C-alpha cells in the first residue's frame, strides 16, 4: 500500500521517482568530490569549482564506462580509487610513457582496457 499526495497515478509517478533518485546520486557523487569546497565566499571561486566539478565528474564517468561494465555503474569515488589513484611506477623509455603495474593488482585488467581505449581514441 502506498500513500502519497501526488496527483499522478502510480505508473506515471514511478519513472519520475527513479529519475529523481538518479539525479540525487549525481549530487551525492559531486558533493563527495569538488563540490565539498562550496561555498567559498567568492562568486568566481564557486563558479570555477562548479565548472571543474562538472568536467571531472563527466571525465570520471566516461573513464568508468571505457574500463569495464562494473565501473560503468560504480560511483565516481570508486572509479577514482580503482582507476585514477593507481599504484604504478612510471617509466619513460624514449618519448613513450610506460606504467609498471603491481603484478597482482585486482583492477589491472580494467585499467589496461581503459588505457587501450584511450590510446585508440587519441590516435584517431
XYZ file of N, CA and C in Angstrom:
372
model
N 0.841 -1.158 0.000
C 0.000 0.000 0.000
C 0.896 1.235 0.000
N 0.566 2.209 -0.837
C 1.359 3.427 -0.961
C 0.462 4.629 -0.687
N 0.933 5.531 0.188
C 0.214 6.769 0.476
C 1.015 7.936 -0.074
N 0.371 8.795 -0.818
C 1.041 9.964 -1.371
C 0.032 11.071 -1.607
N 0.551 12.288 -1.695
C -0.319 13.412 -2.027
C -0.111 13.841 -3.476
N 0.543 13.000 -4.261
C 0.804 13.287 -5.663
C -0.478 13.150 -6.484
N -0.566 13.971 -7.522
C -1.741 13.904 -8.389
C -1.565 12.845 -9.482
N -0.382 12.266 -9.588
C -0.090 11.280 -10.631
C -0.514 9.888 -10.185
N -0.883 9.064 -11.155
C -1.147 7.656 -10.850
C 0.197 6.967 -10.661
N 0.176 5.815 -10.040
C 1.408 5.124 -9.675
C 2.293 4.836 -10.885
N 1.713 4.445 -11.992
C 2.519 4.113 -13.171
C 3.214 5.332 -13.754
N 2.672 6.532 -13.549
C 3.329 7.763 -14.008
C 4.322 8.283 -12.979
N 4.045 8.074 -11.714
C 4.900 8.597 -10.651
C 6.194 7.798 -10.508
N 6.148 6.507 -10.781
C 7.321 5.653 -10.567
C 8.514 6.050 -11.438
N 8.370 6.299 -12.742
C 9.528 6.745 -13.529
C 10.092 8.089 -13.061
N 9.210 8.983 -12.603
C 9.694 10.267 -12.089
C 10.498 10.074 -10.806
N 10.058 9.126 -9.975
C 10.799 8.808 -8.756
C 12.186 8.265 -9.095
N 12.271 7.385 -10.071
C 13.560 6.820 -10.478
C 14.485 7.898 -11.036
N 13.948 8.796 -11.845
C 14.757 9.884 -12.396
C 15.266 10.789 -11.280
N 14.422 11.050 -10.291
C 14.826 11.873 -9.153
C 15.944 11.184 -8.371
N 15.843 9.878 -8.194
C 16.878 9.139 -7.474
C 18.207 9.179 -8.226
N 18.162 9.118 -9.558
C 19.396 9.198 -10.350
C 20.049 10.559 -10.195
N 19.264 11.618 -10.184
C 19.804 12.963 -10.002
C 20.403 13.107 -8.607
N 19.739 12.564 -7.600
C 20.265 12.611 -6.239
C 21.593 11.876 -6.138
N 21.759 10.779 -6.885
C 23.023 10.043 -6.890
C 24.138 10.888 -7.494
N 23.837 11.619 -8.553
C 24.824 12.516 -9.162
C 25.218 13.597 -8.168
N 24.250 14.184 -7.485
C 24.557 15.207 -6.478
C 25.433 14.634 -5.372
N 25.143 13.417 -4.928
C 25.958 12.793 -3.888
C 27.389 12.587 -4.365
N 27.552 12.157 -5.615
C 28.897 11.989 -6.181
C 29.634 13.320 -6.247
N 28.956 14.364 -6.685
C 29.587 15.679 -6.792
C 29.931 16.251 -5.423
N 29.064 16.059 -4.440
C 29.352 16.549 -3.096
C 30.480 15.771 -2.446
N 30.724 14.549 -2.903
C 31.817 13.735 -2.390
C 33.153 14.161 -2.992
N 33.129 15.016 -4.003
C 34.376 15.433 -4.643
C 34.506 16.950 -4.582
N 34.499 17.607 -5.712
C 34.827 19.029 -5.789
C 33.790 19.935 -5.138
N 32.532 19.543 -5.122
C 31.515 20.415 -4.525
C 31.623 20.485 -3.005
N 32.491 19.677 -2.417
C 32.722 19.781 -0.978
C 33.376 21.113 -0.631
N 33.976 21.791 -1.616
C 34.636 23.077 -1.391
C 33.669 24.251 -1.441
N 32.418 24.026 -1.792
C 31.455 25.121 -1.909
C 30.688 25.305 -0.615
N 30.210 26.457 -0.277
C 30.506 27.752 -0.876
C 31.799 28.305 -0.311
N 32.544 28.998 -1.120
C 33.830 29.531 -0.682
C 33.744 30.984 -0.250
N 32.670 31.665 -0.575
C 32.546 33.066 -0.217
C 32.861 34.007 -1.363
N 33.441 33.483 -2.412
C 33.725 34.286 -3.600
C 32.978 33.679 -4.775
N 32.233 34.508 -5.462
C 31.418 34.031 -6.582
C 32.282 33.399 -7.669
N 33.416 34.028 -8.002
C 34.270 33.496 -9.070
C 34.866 32.153 -8.686
N 35.225 31.991 -7.421
C 35.765 30.704 -6.979
C 34.691 29.622 -7.038
N 33.468 29.955 -6.626
C 32.368 28.989 -6.706
C 32.100 28.585 -8.147
N 32.160 29.559 -9.064
C 31.951 29.261 -10.476
C 33.027 28.319 -10.991
N 34.268 28.584 -10.616
C 35.374 27.726 -11.058
C 35.224 26.315 -10.507
N 34.910 26.182 -9.203
C 34.742 24.858 -8.606
C 33.594 24.089 -9.263
N 32.503 24.776 -9.551
C 31.366 24.117 -10.176
C 31.713 23.638 -11.583
N 32.415 24.460 -12.345
C 32.825 24.079 -13.693
C 33.786 22.892 -13.653
N 34.773 22.961 -12.769
C 35.733 21.859 -12.651
C 35.068 20.585 -12.140
N 34.115 20.729 -11.235
C 33.411 19.554 -10.714
C 32.632 18.854 -11.817
N 31.952 19.618 -12.653
C 31.182 19.014 -13.744
C 32.103 18.338 -14.752
N 33.204 18.991 -15.100
C 34.151 18.393 -16.055
C 34.778 17.124 -15.482
N 35.211 17.169 -14.222
C 35.828 15.998 -13.598
C 34.838 14.851 -13.473
N 33.597 15.155 -13.121
C 32.582 14.110 -12.998
C 32.336 13.436 -14.351
N 32.181 14.240 -15.395
C 31.929 13.677 -16.727
C 33.105 12.847 -17.213
N 34.330 13.306 -16.997
C 35.512 12.538 -17.414
C 35.645 11.243 -16.613
N 35.348 11.315 -15.320
C 35.426 10.119 -14.484
C 34.398 9.082 -14.912
N 33.162 9.513 -15.182
C 32.127 8.580 -15.625
C 32.480 7.978 -16.993
N 33.047 8.792 -17.890
C 33.452 8.277 -19.200
C 34.562 7.250 -19.045
N 35.513 7.509 -18.161
C 36.594 6.543 -17.921
C 36.035 5.242 -17.360
N 35.064 5.334 -16.470
C 34.443 4.128 -15.917
C 33.765 3.295 -16.981
N 33.095 3.958 -17.915
C 32.417 3.219 -18.999
C 33.419 2.559 -19.927
N 34.543 3.205 -20.162
C 35.562 2.620 -21.032
C 36.298 1.468 -20.348
N 36.380 1.497 -19.031
C 37.168 0.500 -18.302
C 36.471 -0.850 -18.207
N 35.228 -0.865 -17.737
C 34.542 -2.149 -17.552
C 33.065 -1.910 -17.273
N 32.308 -2.983 -17.320
C 30.875 -2.898 -17.037
C 30.639 -2.559 -15.566
N 31.437 -3.146 -14.676
C 31.238 -2.858 -13.251
C 31.587 -1.408 -12.923
N 32.598 -0.855 -13.573
C 32.949 0.545 -13.325
C 31.964 1.498 -14.000
N 31.257 1.042 -15.019
C 30.252 1.892 -15.664
C 29.116 2.208 -14.704
N 28.865 1.318 -13.746
C 27.783 1.510 -12.779
C 28.287 2.027 -11.435
N 29.601 2.121 -11.270
C 30.183 2.486 -9.976
C 30.073 3.978 -9.708
N 30.176 4.338 -8.437
C 30.205 5.752 -8.055
C 31.535 6.360 -8.479
N 31.553 7.669 -8.579
C 32.762 8.370 -9.028
C 33.931 8.131 -8.070
N 33.677 8.068 -6.775
C 34.737 7.803 -5.807
C 35.369 6.436 -6.001
N 34.571 5.445 -6.329
C 35.094 4.103 -6.591
C 35.955 4.108 -7.839
N 35.523 4.802 -8.870
C 36.314 4.879 -10.103
C 37.644 5.566 -9.821
N 37.607 6.633 -9.038
C 38.863 7.312 -8.692
C 39.785 6.383 -7.922
N 39.248 5.643 -6.947
C 40.065 4.725 -6.148
C 40.639 3.596 -6.983
N 39.857 3.064 -7.923
C 40.295 1.899 -8.689
C 41.118 2.237 -9.921
N 40.828 3.364 -10.574
C 41.446 3.633 -11.880
C 42.292 4.893 -11.957
N 42.100 5.828 -11.055
C 42.867 7.073 -11.115
C 44.033 7.041 -10.131
N 43.763 6.677 -8.900
C 44.814 6.587 -7.879
C 45.438 5.201 -7.975
N 46.273 5.002 -8.974
C 46.783 3.658 -9.238
C 48.183 3.487 -8.667
N 48.488 2.297 -8.195
C 49.820 2.018 -7.657
C 50.772 1.606 -8.779
N 51.218 2.560 -9.579
C 52.075 2.245 -10.726
C 53.380 3.022 -10.637
N 54.391 2.465 -11.260
C 55.674 3.148 -11.401
C 55.762 3.625 -12.838
N 56.087 4.899 -13.022
C 56.129 5.480 -14.361
C 57.552 5.404 -14.898
N 57.684 4.920 -16.132
C 58.968 4.892 -16.830
C 58.782 5.597 -18.166
N 59.845 6.224 -18.659
C 59.760 6.956 -19.924
C 60.890 6.530 -20.853
N 60.772 5.349 -21.453
C 61.780 4.973 -22.452
C 61.517 5.724 -23.757
N 62.483 6.508 -24.182
C 62.259 7.301 -25.388
C 61.247 8.385 -25.115
N 60.230 8.502 -25.955
C 59.184 9.517 -25.771
C 57.855 8.904 -25.356
N 57.858 7.621 -24.996
C 56.632 6.940 -24.572
C 56.523 6.952 -23.060
N 55.317 6.748 -22.573
C 55.085 6.585 -21.141
C 54.703 5.136 -20.910
N 55.407 4.491 -20.005
C 55.127 3.098 -19.658
C 54.808 3.051 -18.169
N 53.681 2.440 -17.828
C 53.292 2.265 -16.437
C 53.546 0.822 -16.031
N 54.322 0.645 -14.982
C 54.576 -0.693 -14.446
C 53.605 -0.919 -13.289
N 52.588 -1.730 -13.547
C 51.555 -2.011 -12.553
C 52.004 -3.132 -11.631
N 51.506 -3.174 -10.396
C 51.822 -4.287 -9.497
C 51.358 -5.611 -10.104
N 52.066 -6.702 -9.851
C 51.732 -7.972 -10.508
C 50.368 -8.549 -10.145
N 49.882 -8.334 -8.952
C 48.617 -8.949 -8.536
C 47.556 -7.899 -8.213
N 47.577 -6.785 -8.918
C 46.612 -5.704 -8.696
C 45.275 -6.121 -9.284
N 44.196 -6.043 -8.499
C 42.890 -6.552 -8.926
C 42.285 -5.797 -10.099
N 42.541 -4.518 -10.221
C 41.939 -3.728 -11.287
C 42.857 -3.590 -12.501
N 43.885 -4.391 -12.604
C 44.846 -4.257 -13.702
C 44.178 -4.447 -15.066
N 43.314 -5.431 -15.185
C 42.650 -5.671 -16.479
C 41.739 -4.503 -16.857
N 40.986 -3.987 -15.891
C 40.105 -2.845 -16.167
C 40.916 -1.614 -16.551
N 42.022 -1.386 -15.835
C 42.862 -0.235 -16.158
C 43.500 -0.399 -17.538
N 43.919 -1.603 -17.861
C 44.514 -1.858 -19.183
C 43.485 -1.625 -20.284
N 42.242 -2.047 -20.068
C 41.182 -1.782 -21.051
C 40.966 -0.280 -21.228
N 40.966 0.461 -20.123
C 40.809 1.915 -20.194
C 41.985 2.541 -20.931
N 43.197 2.143 -20.594
C 44.412 2.683 -21.218
C 44.401 2.412 -22.722
N 44.012 1.213 -23.106
C 43.958 0.855 -24.526
C 42.884 1.677 -25.254
N 41.721 1.792 -24.640
C 40.637 2.565 -25.257
C 41.037 4.025 -25.428
N 41.687 4.595 -24.433
C 42.119 5.992 -24.540
C 43.199 6.146 -25.597
N 44.103 5.193 -25.695
C 45.156 5.253 -26.699
C 44.595 5.190 -28.113
N 43.589 4.364 -28.326
C 42.978 4.253 -29.650
C 42.233 5.525 -29.992
N 41.581 6.149 -29.017
C 40.830 7.370 -29.281
C 41.757 8.563 -29.534
N 42.916 8.569 -28.901
C 43.825 9.694 -29.057
C 44.568 9.645 -30.399
N 44.699 8.465 -30.972
C 45.401 8.340 -32.253
C 44.534 8.738 -33.432
N 43.204 8.679 -33.283
C 42.324 9.000 -34.394
C 41.975 10.460 -34.439
